[in-house]
XYZ file of C-alpha atoms in Angstrom:
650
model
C -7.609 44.951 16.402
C -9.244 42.219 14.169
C -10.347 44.198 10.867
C -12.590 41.550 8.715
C -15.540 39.513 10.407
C -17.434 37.135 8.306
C -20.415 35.898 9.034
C -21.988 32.472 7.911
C -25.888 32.880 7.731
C -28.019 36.085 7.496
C -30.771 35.304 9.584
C -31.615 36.059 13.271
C -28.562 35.656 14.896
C -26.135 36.220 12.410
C -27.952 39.445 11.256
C -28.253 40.388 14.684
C -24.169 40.686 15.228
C -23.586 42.296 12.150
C -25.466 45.117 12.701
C -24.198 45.075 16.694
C -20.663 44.898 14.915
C -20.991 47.967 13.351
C -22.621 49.773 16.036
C -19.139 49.597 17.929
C -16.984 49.738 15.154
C -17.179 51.833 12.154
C -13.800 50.592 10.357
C -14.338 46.692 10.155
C -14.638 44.975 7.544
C -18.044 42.583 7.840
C -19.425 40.553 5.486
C -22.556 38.373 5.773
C -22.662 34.782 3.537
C -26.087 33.880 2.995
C -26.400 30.815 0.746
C -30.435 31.709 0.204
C -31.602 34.783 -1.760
C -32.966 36.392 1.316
C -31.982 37.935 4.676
C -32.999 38.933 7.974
C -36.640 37.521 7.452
C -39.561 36.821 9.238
C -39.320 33.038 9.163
C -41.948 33.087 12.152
C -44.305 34.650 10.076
C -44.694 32.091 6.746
C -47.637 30.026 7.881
C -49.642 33.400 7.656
C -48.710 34.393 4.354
C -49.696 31.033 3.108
C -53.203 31.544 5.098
C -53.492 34.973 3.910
C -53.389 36.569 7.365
C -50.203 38.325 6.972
C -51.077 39.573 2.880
C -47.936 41.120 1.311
C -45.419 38.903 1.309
C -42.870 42.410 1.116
C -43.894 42.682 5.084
C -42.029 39.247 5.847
C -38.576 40.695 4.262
C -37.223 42.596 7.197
C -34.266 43.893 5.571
C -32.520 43.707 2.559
C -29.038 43.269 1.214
C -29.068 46.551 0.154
C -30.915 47.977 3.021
C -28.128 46.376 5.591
C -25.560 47.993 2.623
C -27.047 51.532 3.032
C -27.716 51.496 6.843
C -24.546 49.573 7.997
C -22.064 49.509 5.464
C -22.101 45.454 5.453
C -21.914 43.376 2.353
C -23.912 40.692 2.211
C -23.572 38.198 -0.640
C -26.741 36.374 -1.077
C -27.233 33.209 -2.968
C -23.890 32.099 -1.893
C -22.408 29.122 0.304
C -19.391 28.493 2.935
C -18.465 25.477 1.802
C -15.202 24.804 3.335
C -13.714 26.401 6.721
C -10.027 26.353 6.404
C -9.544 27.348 10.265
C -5.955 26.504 9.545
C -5.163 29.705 7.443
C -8.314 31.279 8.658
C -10.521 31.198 5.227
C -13.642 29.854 3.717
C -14.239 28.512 0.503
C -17.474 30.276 -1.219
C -19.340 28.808 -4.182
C -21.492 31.516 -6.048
C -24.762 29.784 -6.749
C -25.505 32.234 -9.845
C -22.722 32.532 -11.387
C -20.985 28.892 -10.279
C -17.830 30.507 -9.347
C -16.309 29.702 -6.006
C -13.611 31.365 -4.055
C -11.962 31.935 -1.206
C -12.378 34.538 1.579
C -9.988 35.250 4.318
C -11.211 36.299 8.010
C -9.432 37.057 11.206
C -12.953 36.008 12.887
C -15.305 34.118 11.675
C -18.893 33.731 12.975
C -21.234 30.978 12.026
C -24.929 30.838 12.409
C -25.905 28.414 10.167
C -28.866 28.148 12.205
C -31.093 24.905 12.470
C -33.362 22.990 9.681
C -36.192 20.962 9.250
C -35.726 16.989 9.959
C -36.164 14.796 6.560
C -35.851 11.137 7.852
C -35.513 8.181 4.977
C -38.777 7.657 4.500
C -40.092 5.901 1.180
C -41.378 8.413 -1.030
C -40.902 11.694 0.952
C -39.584 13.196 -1.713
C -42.605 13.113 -4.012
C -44.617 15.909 -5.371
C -46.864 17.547 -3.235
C -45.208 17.178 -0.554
C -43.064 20.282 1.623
C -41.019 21.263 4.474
C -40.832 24.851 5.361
C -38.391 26.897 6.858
C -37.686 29.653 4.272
C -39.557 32.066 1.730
C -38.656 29.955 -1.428
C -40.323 26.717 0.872
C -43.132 28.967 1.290
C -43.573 29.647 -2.360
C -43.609 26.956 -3.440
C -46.179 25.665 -0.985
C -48.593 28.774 -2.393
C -47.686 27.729 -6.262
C -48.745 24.481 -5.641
C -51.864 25.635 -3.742
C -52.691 28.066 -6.537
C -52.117 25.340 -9.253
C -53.571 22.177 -7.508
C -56.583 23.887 -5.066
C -56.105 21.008 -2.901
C -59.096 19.669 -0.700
C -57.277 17.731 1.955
C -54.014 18.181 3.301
C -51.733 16.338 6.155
C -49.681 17.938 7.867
C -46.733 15.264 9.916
C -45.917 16.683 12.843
C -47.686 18.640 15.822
C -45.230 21.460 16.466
C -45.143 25.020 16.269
C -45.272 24.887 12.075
C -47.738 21.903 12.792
C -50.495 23.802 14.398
C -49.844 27.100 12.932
C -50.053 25.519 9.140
C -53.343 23.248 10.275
C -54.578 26.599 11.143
C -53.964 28.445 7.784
C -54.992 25.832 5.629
C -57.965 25.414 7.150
C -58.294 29.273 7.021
C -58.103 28.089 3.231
C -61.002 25.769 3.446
C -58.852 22.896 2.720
C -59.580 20.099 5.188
C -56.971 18.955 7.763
C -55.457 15.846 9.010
C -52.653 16.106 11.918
C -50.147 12.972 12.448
C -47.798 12.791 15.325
C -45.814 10.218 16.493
C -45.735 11.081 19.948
C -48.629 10.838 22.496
C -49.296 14.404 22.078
C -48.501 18.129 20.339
C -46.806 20.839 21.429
C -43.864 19.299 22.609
C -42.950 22.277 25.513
C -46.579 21.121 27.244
C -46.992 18.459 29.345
C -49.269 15.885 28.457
C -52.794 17.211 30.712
C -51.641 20.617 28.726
C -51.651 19.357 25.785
C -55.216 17.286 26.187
C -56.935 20.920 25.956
C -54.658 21.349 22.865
C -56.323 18.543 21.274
C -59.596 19.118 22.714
C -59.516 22.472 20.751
C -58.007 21.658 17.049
C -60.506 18.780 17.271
C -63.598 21.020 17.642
C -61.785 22.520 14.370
C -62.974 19.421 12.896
C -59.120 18.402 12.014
C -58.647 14.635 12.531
C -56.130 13.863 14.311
C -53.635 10.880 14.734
C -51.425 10.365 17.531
C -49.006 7.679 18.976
C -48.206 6.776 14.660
C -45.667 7.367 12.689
C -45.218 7.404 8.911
C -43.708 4.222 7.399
C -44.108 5.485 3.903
C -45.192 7.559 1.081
C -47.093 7.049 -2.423
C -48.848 8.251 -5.426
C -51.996 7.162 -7.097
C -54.473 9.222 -9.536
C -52.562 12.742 -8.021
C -52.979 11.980 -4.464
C -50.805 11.514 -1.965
C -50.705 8.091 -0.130
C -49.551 7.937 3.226
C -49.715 4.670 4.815
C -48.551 4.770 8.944
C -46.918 2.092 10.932
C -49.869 0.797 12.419
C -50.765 0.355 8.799
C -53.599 3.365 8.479
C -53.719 4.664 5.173
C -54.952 8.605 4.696
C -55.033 9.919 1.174
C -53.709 13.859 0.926
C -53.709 16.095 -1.830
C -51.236 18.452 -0.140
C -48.670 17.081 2.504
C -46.366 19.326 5.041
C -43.577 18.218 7.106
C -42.796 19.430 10.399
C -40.725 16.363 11.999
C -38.497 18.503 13.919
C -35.274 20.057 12.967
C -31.723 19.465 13.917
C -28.489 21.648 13.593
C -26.585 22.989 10.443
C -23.701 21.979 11.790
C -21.834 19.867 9.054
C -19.389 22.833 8.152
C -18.071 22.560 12.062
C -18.212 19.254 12.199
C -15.504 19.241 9.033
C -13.776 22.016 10.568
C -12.698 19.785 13.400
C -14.924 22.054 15.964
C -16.093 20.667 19.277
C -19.817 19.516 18.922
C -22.659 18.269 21.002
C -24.283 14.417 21.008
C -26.827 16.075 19.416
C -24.717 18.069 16.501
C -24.728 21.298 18.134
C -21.824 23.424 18.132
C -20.296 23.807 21.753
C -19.146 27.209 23.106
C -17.707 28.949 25.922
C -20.042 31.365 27.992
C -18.521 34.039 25.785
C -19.684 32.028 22.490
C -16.231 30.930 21.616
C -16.064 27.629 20.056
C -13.013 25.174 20.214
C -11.631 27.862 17.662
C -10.323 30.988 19.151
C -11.012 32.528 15.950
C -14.372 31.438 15.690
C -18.041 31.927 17.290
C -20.743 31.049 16.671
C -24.903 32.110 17.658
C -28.819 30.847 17.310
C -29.741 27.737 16.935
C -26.812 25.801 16.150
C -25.193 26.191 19.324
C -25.468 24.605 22.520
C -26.568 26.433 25.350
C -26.990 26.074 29.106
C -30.671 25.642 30.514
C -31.054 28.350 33.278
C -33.172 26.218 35.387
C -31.162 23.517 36.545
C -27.645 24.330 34.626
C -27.844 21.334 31.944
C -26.766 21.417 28.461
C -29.283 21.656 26.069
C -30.585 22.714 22.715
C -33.237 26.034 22.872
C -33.788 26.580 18.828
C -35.670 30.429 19.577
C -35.759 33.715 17.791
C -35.379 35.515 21.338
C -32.073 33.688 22.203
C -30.313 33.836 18.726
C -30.961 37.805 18.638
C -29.313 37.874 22.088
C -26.453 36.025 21.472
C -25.650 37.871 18.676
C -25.685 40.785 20.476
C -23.443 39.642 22.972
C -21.084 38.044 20.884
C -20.387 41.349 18.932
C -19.863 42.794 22.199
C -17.405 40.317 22.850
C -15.376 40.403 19.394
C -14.979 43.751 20.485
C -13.107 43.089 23.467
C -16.171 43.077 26.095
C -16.200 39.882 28.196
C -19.823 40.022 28.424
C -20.870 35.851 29.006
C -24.563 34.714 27.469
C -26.053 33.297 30.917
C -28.412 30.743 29.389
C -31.804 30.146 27.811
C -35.339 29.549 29.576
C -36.744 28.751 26.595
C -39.756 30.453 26.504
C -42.380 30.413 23.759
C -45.821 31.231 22.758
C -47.463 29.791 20.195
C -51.222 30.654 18.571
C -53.450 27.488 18.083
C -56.340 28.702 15.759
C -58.323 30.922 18.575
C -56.048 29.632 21.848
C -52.560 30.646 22.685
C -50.005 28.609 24.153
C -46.599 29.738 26.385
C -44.368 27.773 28.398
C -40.910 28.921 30.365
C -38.770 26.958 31.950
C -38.468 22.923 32.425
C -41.742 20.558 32.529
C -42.874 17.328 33.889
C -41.612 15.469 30.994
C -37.700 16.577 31.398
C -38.007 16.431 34.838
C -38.888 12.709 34.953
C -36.033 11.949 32.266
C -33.698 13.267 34.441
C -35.051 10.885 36.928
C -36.422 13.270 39.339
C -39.832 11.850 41.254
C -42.843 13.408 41.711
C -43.198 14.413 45.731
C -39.891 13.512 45.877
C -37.983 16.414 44.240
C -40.840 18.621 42.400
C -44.527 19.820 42.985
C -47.195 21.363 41.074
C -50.167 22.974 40.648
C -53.047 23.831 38.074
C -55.683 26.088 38.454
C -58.348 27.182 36.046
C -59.036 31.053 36.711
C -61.045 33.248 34.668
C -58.706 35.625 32.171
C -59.849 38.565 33.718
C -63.192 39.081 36.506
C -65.902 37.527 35.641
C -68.281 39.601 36.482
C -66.736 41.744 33.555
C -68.166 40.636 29.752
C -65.267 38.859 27.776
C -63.716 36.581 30.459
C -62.237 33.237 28.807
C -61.133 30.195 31.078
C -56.927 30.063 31.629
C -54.955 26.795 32.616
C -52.025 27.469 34.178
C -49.388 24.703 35.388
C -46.441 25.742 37.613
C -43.912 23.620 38.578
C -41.899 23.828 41.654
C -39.574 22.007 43.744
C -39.884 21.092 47.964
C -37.723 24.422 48.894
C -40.147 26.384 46.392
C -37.917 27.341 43.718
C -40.173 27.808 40.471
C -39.127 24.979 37.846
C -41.372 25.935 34.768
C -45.092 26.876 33.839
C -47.495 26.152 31.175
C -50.329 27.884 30.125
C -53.164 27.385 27.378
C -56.382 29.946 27.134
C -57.983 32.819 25.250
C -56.275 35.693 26.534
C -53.440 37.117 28.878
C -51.806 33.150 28.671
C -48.627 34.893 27.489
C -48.741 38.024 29.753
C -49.025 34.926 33.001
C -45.832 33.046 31.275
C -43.474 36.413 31.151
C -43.745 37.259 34.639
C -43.413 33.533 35.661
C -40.583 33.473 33.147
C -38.900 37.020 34.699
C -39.503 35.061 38.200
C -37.711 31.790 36.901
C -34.567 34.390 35.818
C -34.188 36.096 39.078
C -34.370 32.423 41.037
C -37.416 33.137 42.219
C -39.894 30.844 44.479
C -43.770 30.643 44.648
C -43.917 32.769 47.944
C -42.458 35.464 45.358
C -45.324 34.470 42.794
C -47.958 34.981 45.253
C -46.525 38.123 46.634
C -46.478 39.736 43.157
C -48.202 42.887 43.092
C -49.341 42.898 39.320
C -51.670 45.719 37.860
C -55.808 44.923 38.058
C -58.965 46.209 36.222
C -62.004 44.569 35.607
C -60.796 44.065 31.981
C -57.473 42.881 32.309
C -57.220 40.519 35.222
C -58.622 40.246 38.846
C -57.395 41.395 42.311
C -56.082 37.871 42.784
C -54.088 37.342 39.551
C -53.826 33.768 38.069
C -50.209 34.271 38.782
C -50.893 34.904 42.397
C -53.605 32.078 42.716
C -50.920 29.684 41.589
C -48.872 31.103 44.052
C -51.029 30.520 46.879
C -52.117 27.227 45.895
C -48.726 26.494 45.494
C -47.668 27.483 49.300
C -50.723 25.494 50.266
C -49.190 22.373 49.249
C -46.037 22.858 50.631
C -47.099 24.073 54.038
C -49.482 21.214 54.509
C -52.885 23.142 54.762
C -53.595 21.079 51.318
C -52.155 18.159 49.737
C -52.856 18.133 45.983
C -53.141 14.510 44.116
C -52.583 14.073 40.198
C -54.986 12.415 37.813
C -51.868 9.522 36.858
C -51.566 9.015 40.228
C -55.688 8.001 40.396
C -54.640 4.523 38.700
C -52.747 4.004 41.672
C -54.690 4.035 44.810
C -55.762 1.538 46.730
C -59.614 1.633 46.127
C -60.128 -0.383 49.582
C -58.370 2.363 51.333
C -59.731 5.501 49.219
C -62.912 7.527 49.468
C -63.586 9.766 46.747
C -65.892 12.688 47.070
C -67.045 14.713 44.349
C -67.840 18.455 46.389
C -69.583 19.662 43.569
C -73.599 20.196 42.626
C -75.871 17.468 42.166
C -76.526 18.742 38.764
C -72.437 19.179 37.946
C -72.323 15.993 38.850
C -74.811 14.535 36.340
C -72.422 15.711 33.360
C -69.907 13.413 34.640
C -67.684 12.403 37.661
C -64.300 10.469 38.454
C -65.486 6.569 39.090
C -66.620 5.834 42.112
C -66.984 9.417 43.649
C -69.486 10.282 46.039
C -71.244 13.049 45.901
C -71.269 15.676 48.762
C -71.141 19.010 47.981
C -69.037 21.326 49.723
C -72.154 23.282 51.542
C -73.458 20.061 53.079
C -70.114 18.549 54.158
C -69.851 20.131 57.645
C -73.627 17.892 58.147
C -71.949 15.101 56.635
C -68.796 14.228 58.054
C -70.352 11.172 59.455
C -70.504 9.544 55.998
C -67.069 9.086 55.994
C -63.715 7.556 57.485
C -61.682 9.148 59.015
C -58.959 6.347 58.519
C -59.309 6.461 55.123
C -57.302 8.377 52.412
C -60.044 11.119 51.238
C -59.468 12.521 47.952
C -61.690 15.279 47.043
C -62.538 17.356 43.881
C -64.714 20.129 42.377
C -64.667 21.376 38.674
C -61.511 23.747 39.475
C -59.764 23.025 42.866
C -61.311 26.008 44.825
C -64.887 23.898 46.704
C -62.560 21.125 46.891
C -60.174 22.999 49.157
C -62.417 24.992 51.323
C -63.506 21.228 51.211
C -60.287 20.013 52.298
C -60.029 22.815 54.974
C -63.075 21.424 56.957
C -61.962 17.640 56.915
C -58.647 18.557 58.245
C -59.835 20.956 60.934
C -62.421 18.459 62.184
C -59.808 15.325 62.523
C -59.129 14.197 59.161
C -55.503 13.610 58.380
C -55.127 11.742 54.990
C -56.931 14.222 52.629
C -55.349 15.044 49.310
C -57.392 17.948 46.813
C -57.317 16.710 42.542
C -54.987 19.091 41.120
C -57.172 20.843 38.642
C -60.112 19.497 39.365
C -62.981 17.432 37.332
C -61.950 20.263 34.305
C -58.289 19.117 33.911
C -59.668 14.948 34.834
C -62.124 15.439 32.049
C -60.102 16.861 29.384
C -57.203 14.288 30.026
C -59.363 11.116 30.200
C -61.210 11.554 26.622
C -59.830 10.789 23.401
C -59.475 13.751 20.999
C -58.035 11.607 17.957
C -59.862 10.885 14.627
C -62.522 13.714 12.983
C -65.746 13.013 15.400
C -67.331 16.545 15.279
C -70.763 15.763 13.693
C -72.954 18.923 13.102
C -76.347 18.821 11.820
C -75.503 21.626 8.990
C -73.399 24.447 8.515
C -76.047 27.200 9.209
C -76.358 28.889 12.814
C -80.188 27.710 13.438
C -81.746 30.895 15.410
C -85.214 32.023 16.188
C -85.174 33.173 12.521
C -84.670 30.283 10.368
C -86.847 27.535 12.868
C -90.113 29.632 14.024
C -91.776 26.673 14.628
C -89.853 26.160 17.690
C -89.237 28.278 20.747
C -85.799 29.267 21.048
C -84.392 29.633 24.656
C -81.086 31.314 25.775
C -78.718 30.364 28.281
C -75.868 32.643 29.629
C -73.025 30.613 31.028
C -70.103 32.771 31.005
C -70.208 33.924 34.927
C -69.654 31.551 37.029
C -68.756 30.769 40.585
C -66.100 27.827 39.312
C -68.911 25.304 38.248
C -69.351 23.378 35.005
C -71.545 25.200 32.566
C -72.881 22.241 31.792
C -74.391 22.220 34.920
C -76.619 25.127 34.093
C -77.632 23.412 30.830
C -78.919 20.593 32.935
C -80.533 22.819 34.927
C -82.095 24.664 31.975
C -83.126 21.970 29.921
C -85.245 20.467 32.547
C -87.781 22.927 31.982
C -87.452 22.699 28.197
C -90.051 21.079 26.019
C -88.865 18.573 23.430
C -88.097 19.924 19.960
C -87.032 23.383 21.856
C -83.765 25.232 20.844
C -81.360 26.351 23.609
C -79.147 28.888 22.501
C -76.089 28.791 25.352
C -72.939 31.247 25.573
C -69.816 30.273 27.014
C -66.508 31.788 27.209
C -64.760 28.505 26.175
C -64.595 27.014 22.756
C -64.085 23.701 24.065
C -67.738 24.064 25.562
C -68.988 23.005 22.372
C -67.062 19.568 22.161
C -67.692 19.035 25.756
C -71.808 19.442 25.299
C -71.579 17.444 21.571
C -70.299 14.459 23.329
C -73.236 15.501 26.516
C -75.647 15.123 23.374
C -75.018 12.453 21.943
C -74.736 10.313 25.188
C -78.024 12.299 26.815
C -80.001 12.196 23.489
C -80.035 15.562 22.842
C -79.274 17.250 19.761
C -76.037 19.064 19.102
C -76.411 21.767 16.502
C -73.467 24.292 16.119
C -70.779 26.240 17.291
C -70.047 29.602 16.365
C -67.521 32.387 17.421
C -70.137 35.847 18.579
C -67.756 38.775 19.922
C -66.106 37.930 22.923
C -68.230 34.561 23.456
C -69.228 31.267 21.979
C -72.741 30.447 20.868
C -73.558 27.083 20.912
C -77.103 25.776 19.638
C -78.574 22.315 20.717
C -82.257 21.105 20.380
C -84.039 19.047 23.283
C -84.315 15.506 22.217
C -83.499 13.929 18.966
């Protein structure tokens, strides 16, 4: 049997079959390369050291070289790099980066995870001070030096990924103010676009500005700032800049060993993680791996994954012919207060593949409460599934407060078994008042999902609004008169779903109907009582007015305008009477709609305090303000609610 194993890269994956290698075999010879000074870290976990949530920076070293020495019996030679893979004789050439001494090192298998990093395109002046990628603990130290040294007031941060958001978040935990550039149309690349609108709803109401649909062209310096001037030719002036462009396989020592790689530089493998070398694997992100969903070839840079593979491909040196079935790639993500997960494909890779909406995929959104309402502490949950015509589930997104991640695992553990929406809504998941409801969201997407596809409810999509034929179309708005007042789709009528059965009459029957609520649920009982008295072109807005309203503003720029920084309460303004306003439990309707309601019987110059379970509530009623002349006061976070504080009148 093969006696010496080396292994190219410490981290994740690499560390992963190392200690898996020794597990099954006690004699071999394994030795880790690791061309950085640490291993087996918690790269996941930077963005809170530099935001002082995680505070010793000891609890982001997972092991150490001598750890892995005393536990395992593996050398690992830190601070040193593969520079050459001599497949031919089966060797690498190693230079020692403290001592400058390089050397060679014979294997009889060799396993590379070189892993992925960042993206630095040739942009002028991206090299200049004060301004950082990061992917490893030196990159985060550096970033905290310069912090320390330069206390810097304004930062921008290019790119809206995962180290995006989570570094707008801890340097704004800093007090350092924000600015978020993305050339795309949106963050979070996993979410589809309506997804990602209550994304940028959210980091807005942080009072980050942000920029979408612009790149960078260039970088300067002037006086100790950073100038960044964008291709639509917008200049913003930084103290402190971060990169997070992407990232792209370390693949150049395969490449120049003559391995078999990807269009997209990542190292191809068997389903045993073979490469084109039989003496050679590789695991993590550098590979290419096969998307579970619909079979393709793709690239899934995750944590989960490269720990897996190396597992497996241990298993495998060792004479197992266990195969690595594919990734999902499923994340979860933490946006200041809101989490995001997503499994599976989306909308986005579905369309590039050239698959139609209708034709070969469904979905649905609905807006369910986190857990019952009627219990203290429940905060609004979106959640997206995506499905094709014989109900196979495709991929799900979801973006809330709390349980989005516990929704996305069993939707992902569905996805891995091939299983279908009747499965989702015939889930039997566990229920308290606390956690969930009788009728998880899971389930609820479920059953609107069947809906759809056994005709007892068409669904239309907020792009597909542009495209009817307003001769042709009726659209009727089944919600309160006073929901209604806070806004509506154009043109909508308004009957609400209590008086339709009296109104029928007011409309025609040989017209396309398309009907909405805030969340989906009036509009389909809605739905039901057009089609079971005669009505046969009815179609319900997927999501309802909450996903049409989110989608159709415009969350770029810094617009959040409060009067001062201080919570105003009965306290600090006795001269006026101060009003509250509970809007957390709700039957599916806008609290806004209360607040209308409310403030009709408020005097001017009165203070209505209102709770909500959403944080977006408070960019939702700043804009109400400011186009109702009303005043919008502040925001602030008050257990397991939001308190927001606005003044009748101006």
């Amino acid at each position: 049997m093969d006696n010496t194993y080396v292994i190219i890269g410490g981290v994740a994956g690499g560390a992963s079959t190392a200690a898996r290698l020794r597990r099954l075999n006690e004699q071999a010879t394994i030795i880790i390369i690791e061309r950085g000074p640490y291993i087996s870290f918690a790269n996941c976990g930077l963005p809170y050291h530099i935001g002082k949530v995680i505070e010793d920076r000891d609890e982001l070293i997972l092991q150490t070289p001598e750890s892995f020495k005393e536990r395992f019996n593996i050398e690992v030679r830190i601070n040193q790099e593969v520079t050459t893979i001599n497949n031919d004789i089966k060797e690498v050439a190693i230079k020692n980066h403290i001592t400058g001494e390089s050397y060679q090192l014979p294997y009889d298998k060799l396993i590379i995870s070189t892993g992925s990093m960042p993206l630095k395109p040739p942009i002028p002046g991206i090299d200049g001070d004060g301004i950082f990628s990061l992917w490893t603990i030196p990159d985060m130290d550096k970033i905290i030096k310069y912090i320390e040294k330069n206390k810097p007031k304004k930062a921008a941060i290019i790119g809206g990924g995962f180290i995006g958001l989570e570094m707008a978040e801890n340097l704004e935990n800093l007090g350092i103010e924000i600015t978020l550039i993305e050339m795309a149309d949106q963050v979070m690349a996993p979410l589809d676009f309506d997804m990602a609108q209550i994304i940028h709803r959210h980091i807005s109401s942080k009072k980050v500005s942000l920029t979408l649909n612009d790149g960078v062209k260039s970088f300067s310096s002037e006086d100790g700032e950073t100038i960044i001037t964008l291709q639509s030719g917008k200049v913003i002036k930084s103290d402190l800049v971060i990169l997070s462009i992407g990232i792209k396989p370390n693949s150049i020592l395969a490449k120049e060993a003559g391995l078999t790689l990807n269009g997209r530089g990542g190292i191809v493998v068997d389903d045993y993680l073979k490469t084109s070398d039989e003496s050679i694997y590789a695991v993590g992100d550098v590979i290419e791996v096969t998307n579970i969903v619909d079979g393709l070839k793709t690239m899934i840079p995750l944590a989960g994954p490269a720990n897996k593979q190396g597992r497996i491909c241990a298993n495998n040196l060792m004479g197992a012919k266990e195969k690595y079935k594919g990734s999902l790639g499923s994340s979860v993500a933490k946006v200041f207060d809101m989490t995001v997960a997503t499994t599976g494909l989306n909308e986005k890779q579905l369309l590039r593949q050239g698959k139609q909406l209708n034709k070969d995929y469904r979905m649905t959104v609905v807006h369910p409460g986190s857990h019952a309402g009627y219990y203290p502490g429940a905060f609004p949950l979106s959640l997206k599934v995506i499905f094709d015509l014989s109900g196979k589930v495709l991929g799900a997104q979801a973006v809330g407060y709390e349980g989005i991640e516990k929704r996305i695992d069993v939707i992902a553990t569905l996805i891995k078994f091939k299983g279908t929406i009747y499965d989702l809504k015939d889930l039997e998941l566990t229920y308290a008042p606390p956690y969930s409801s009788a009728k998880d969201p899971v389930n609820m997407a479920g059953y609107t999902a069947e809906n759809i596809l056994n005709h007892s409810m068409d669904n239309i999509l907020y792009q597909e609004l542009e495209q009817l034929d307003l001769n042709d179309t009726i659209i009727v708005d089944a919600r309160t008169p006073y929901e209604v007042k806070y806004g509506k789709v154009d043109g909508a009528i308004n009957i609400p779903v209590d008086e339709l059965r009296n109104r029928l009459d007011e409309l025609d029957s040989s017209k396309l109907i398309v009907i909405y609520c805030a969340v989906g649920f009036r509009a389909y009982l809605s739905t039901r009582i057009l089609m079971l008295n005669g009505f046969t072109r009815v179609r319900n807005l997927a999501g309802g007015y909450v996903t049409y309203h989110v989608v159709s503003r415009d969350y770029t720029g810094n617009n959040v305008n409060t009067l001062n920084d201080e919570y105003i309460s009965c306290e600090t303004v006795e001269e006026n009477n101060v009003f509250s306003l509970n809007t957390c439990i709700s039957d599916g309707k806008e609290p806004l709609a209360a607040v209308y309601e409310k403030i009709d019987n408020l005097q001017d110059g009165d203070i209505l305090e209102i709770k909500a379970s959403d944080p977006g509530f408070s960019k939702d009623i700043e804009a109400w303000c400011g186009s109702s002349c009303h005043t919008y006061v502040k925001s602030h976070k008050y257990d397991d609610s939001y308190v927001v504080t606005i003044i009748k009148g101006e």
